[in-house]
Amino acid sequence: MDEIINQHPDPQGEREKFVTAFNDTMIKIWQEQITLLDVIDTGHLLHSVKAIPVRADGRFIEIGLSQLFTEYGLWQDFGTGKEIPRGNHGDIGREKKRKTKKWFSKKYYSSVLNLRDFLADNIGASFVGLVAKALDDNYRRYNH
């Protein structure tokens, strides 16, 4: 039982490090993708990508993560913009110039799933450790 309890000596610290690294990594990935896919006209989108400070309870079980970038980035990701007037169903009378540049959505979704899996494993291991310790304490108290 002690090995289960000591398997993660500081699960709260591990969660804090992982969440902070997640935020930093997302910013780096997005800036890299913006540059690689040439989603740069003025540089405004590239420099608008920011991580908002993490909001977390003291144990990093309830976490609020936010990232910020200019709305223009979504239109680049979808390949839409000013060349298609509102109400037009896609027939603009010529070949569409704008192309989808998936700088945001692909890697973000997989990164969120990685964060979810890490937190599930980490918080689950903490819970198992607490239950194992409680059972062990009860066993010792009533059988010794």
Short mmCIF file of C-alpha atoms in Angstrom, two decimals:
data_model
loop_
_atom_site.label_atom_id
_atom_site.label_comp_id
_atom_site.label_asym_id
_atom_site.label_seq_id
_atom_site.Cartn_x
_atom_site.Cartn_y
_atom_site.Cartn_z
CA MET A 1 0.00 0.00 0.00
CA ASP A 2 2.81 2.43 0.77
CA GLU A 3 4.05 2.19 -2.82
CA ILE A 4 0.62 3.34 -4.08
CA ILE A 5 0.66 6.29 -1.68
CA ASN A 6 4.24 7.27 -2.54
CA GLN A 7 3.91 6.69 -6.29
CA HIS A 8 3.20 10.41 -6.80
CA PRO A 9 4.99 12.26 -3.98
CA ASP A 10 3.65 15.70 -5.06
CA PRO A 11 0.66 15.22 -7.36
CA GLN A 12 -0.50 18.80 -6.79
CA GLY A 13 2.91 20.13 -7.84
CA GLU A 14 2.86 17.86 -10.90
CA ARG A 15 -0.57 19.21 -11.90
CA GLU A 16 0.57 22.81 -11.47
CA LYS A 17 3.68 22.22 -13.61
CA PHE A 18 1.70 20.39 -16.31
CA VAL A 19 -1.00 23.08 -16.54
CA THR A 20 1.57 25.88 -16.70
CA ALA A 21 3.57 24.00 -19.34
CA PHE A 22 0.34 23.37 -21.30
CA ASN A 23 -0.36 27.09 -21.47
CA ASP A 24 3.20 27.94 -22.56
CA THR A 25 3.27 25.12 -25.10
CA MET A 26 -0.02 26.17 -26.72
CA ILE A 27 1.31 29.69 -27.29
CA LYS A 28 4.52 28.34 -28.85
CA ILE A 29 2.63 25.88 -31.07
CA TRP A 30 0.23 28.56 -32.31
CA GLN A 31 2.99 31.05 -33.06
CA GLU A 32 4.93 28.33 -34.87
CA GLN A 33 1.88 27.32 -36.91
CA ILE A 34 1.06 30.94 -37.78
CA THR A 35 4.60 31.37 -39.06
CA LEU A 36 4.79 28.02 -40.91
CA LEU A 37 1.43 28.47 -42.63
CA ASP A 38 2.21 32.10 -43.45
CA VAL A 39 -0.85 33.45 -41.66
CA ILE A 40 1.03 36.72 -41.35
CA ASP A 41 0.03 39.93 -43.06
CA THR A 42 0.72 42.64 -40.50
CA GLY A 43 1.99 40.45 -37.64
CA HIS A 44 -1.01 41.44 -35.50
CA LEU A 45 -2.29 37.86 -35.14
CA LEU A 46 1.18 36.48 -34.35
CA HIS A 47 1.69 38.98 -31.55
CA SER A 48 -1.87 38.76 -30.23
CA VAL A 49 -1.52 35.16 -29.00
CA LYS A 50 -1.33 35.19 -25.21
CA ALA A 51 -2.02 32.95 -22.25
CA ILE A 52 -4.29 34.39 -19.61
CA PRO A 53 -3.05 33.53 -16.09
CA VAL A 54 -4.24 30.16 -14.83
CA ARG A 55 -7.10 30.21 -12.35
CA ALA A 56 -6.93 27.21 -10.06
CA ASP A 57 -8.07 26.14 -6.65
CA GLY A 58 -5.19 25.49 -4.27
CA ARG A 59 -5.03 21.81 -5.25
CA PHE A 60 -5.26 22.24 -9.06
CA ILE A 61 -8.35 20.07 -9.25
CA GLU A 62 -10.58 22.87 -10.50
CA ILE A 63 -8.65 24.74 -13.19
CA GLY A 64 -9.54 27.58 -15.53
CA LEU A 65 -7.30 27.92 -18.58
CA SER A 66 -7.70 30.62 -21.20
CA GLN A 67 -5.74 31.69 -24.21
CA LEU A 68 -6.36 34.81 -26.24
CA PHE A 69 -5.80 35.83 -29.85
CA THR A 70 -7.40 38.25 -32.24
CA GLU A 71 -10.65 37.11 -33.88
CA TYR A 72 -9.01 37.42 -37.30
CA GLY A 73 -7.16 34.19 -36.47
CA LEU A 74 -10.40 32.19 -36.58
CA TRP A 75 -11.19 33.46 -40.08
CA GLN A 76 -7.73 32.39 -41.20
CA ASP A 77 -8.26 28.96 -39.62
CA PHE A 78 -11.59 28.57 -41.45
CA GLY A 79 -10.36 30.11 -44.73
CA THR A 80 -13.05 32.79 -44.78
CA GLY A 81 -13.00 36.54 -44.82
CA LYS A 82 -13.91 39.75 -46.63
CA GLU A 83 -13.88 38.30 -50.17
CA ILE A 84 -17.26 36.58 -49.65
CA PRO A 85 -20.11 39.03 -48.92
CA ARG A 86 -22.68 38.21 -46.24
CA GLY A 87 -25.60 36.19 -47.53
CA ASN A 88 -23.57 34.63 -50.34
CA HIS A 89 -23.68 30.85 -50.26
CA GLY A 90 -20.18 30.41 -51.63
CA ASP A 91 -20.58 31.27 -55.32
CA ILE A 92 -18.55 34.46 -55.59
CA GLY A 93 -18.31 34.36 -59.39
CA ARG A 94 -14.61 33.54 -59.44
CA GLU A 95 -12.17 31.13 -57.86
CA LYS A 96 -11.89 31.57 -54.13
CA LYS A 97 -8.50 33.04 -53.13
CA ARG A 98 -8.57 32.39 -49.41
CA LYS A 99 -7.38 28.98 -48.28
CA THR A 100 -7.93 27.24 -44.98
CA LYS A 101 -4.84 27.64 -42.78
CA LYS A 102 -5.38 25.33 -39.81
CA TRP A 103 -3.02 27.00 -37.35
CA PHE A 104 -5.38 26.78 -34.37
CA SER A 105 -7.78 23.87 -34.20
CA LYS A 106 -5.92 20.60 -34.96
CA LYS A 107 -3.16 20.72 -32.35
CA TYR A 108 -5.33 22.52 -29.80
CA TYR A 109 -7.87 19.70 -29.63
CA SER A 110 -5.23 16.99 -29.22
CA SER A 111 -3.42 19.06 -26.59
CA VAL A 112 -6.65 19.51 -24.61
CA LEU A 113 -7.15 15.74 -24.71
CA ASN A 114 -3.59 15.22 -23.43
CA LEU A 115 -4.29 17.63 -20.57
CA ARG A 116 -7.53 15.81 -19.77
CA ASP A 117 -5.78 12.42 -19.70
CA PHE A 118 -2.93 13.68 -17.52
CA LEU A 119 -5.32 15.22 -15.00
CA ALA A 120 -7.47 12.07 -14.91
CA ASP A 121 -4.43 9.88 -14.20
CA ASN A 122 -2.89 12.28 -11.70
CA ILE A 123 -6.05 13.03 -9.72
CA GLY A 124 -7.06 9.35 -9.89
CA ALA A 125 -3.71 8.27 -8.43
CA SER A 126 -4.11 10.81 -5.61
CA PHE A 127 -7.56 9.44 -4.84
CA VAL A 128 -6.34 5.83 -4.85
CA GLY A 129 -3.55 6.84 -2.48
CA LEU A 130 -6.00 8.51 -0.09
CA VAL A 131 -8.33 5.51 -0.08
CA ALA A 132 -5.44 3.08 0.37
CA LYS A 133 -4.10 5.12 3.31
CA ALA A 134 -7.56 5.32 4.93
CA LEU A 135 -8.06 1.55 4.58
CA ASP A 136 -4.56 0.87 5.90
CA ASP A 137 -5.11 3.19 8.91
CA ASN A 138 -8.46 1.54 9.71
CA TYR A 139 -6.91 -1.93 9.43
CA ARG A 140 -4.07 -0.99 11.81
CA ARG A 141 -6.41 0.72 14.28
CA TYR A 142 -8.82 -2.22 14.57
CA ASN A 143 -6.39 -5.13 14.25
CA HIS A 144 -3.46 -4.13 16.42
#
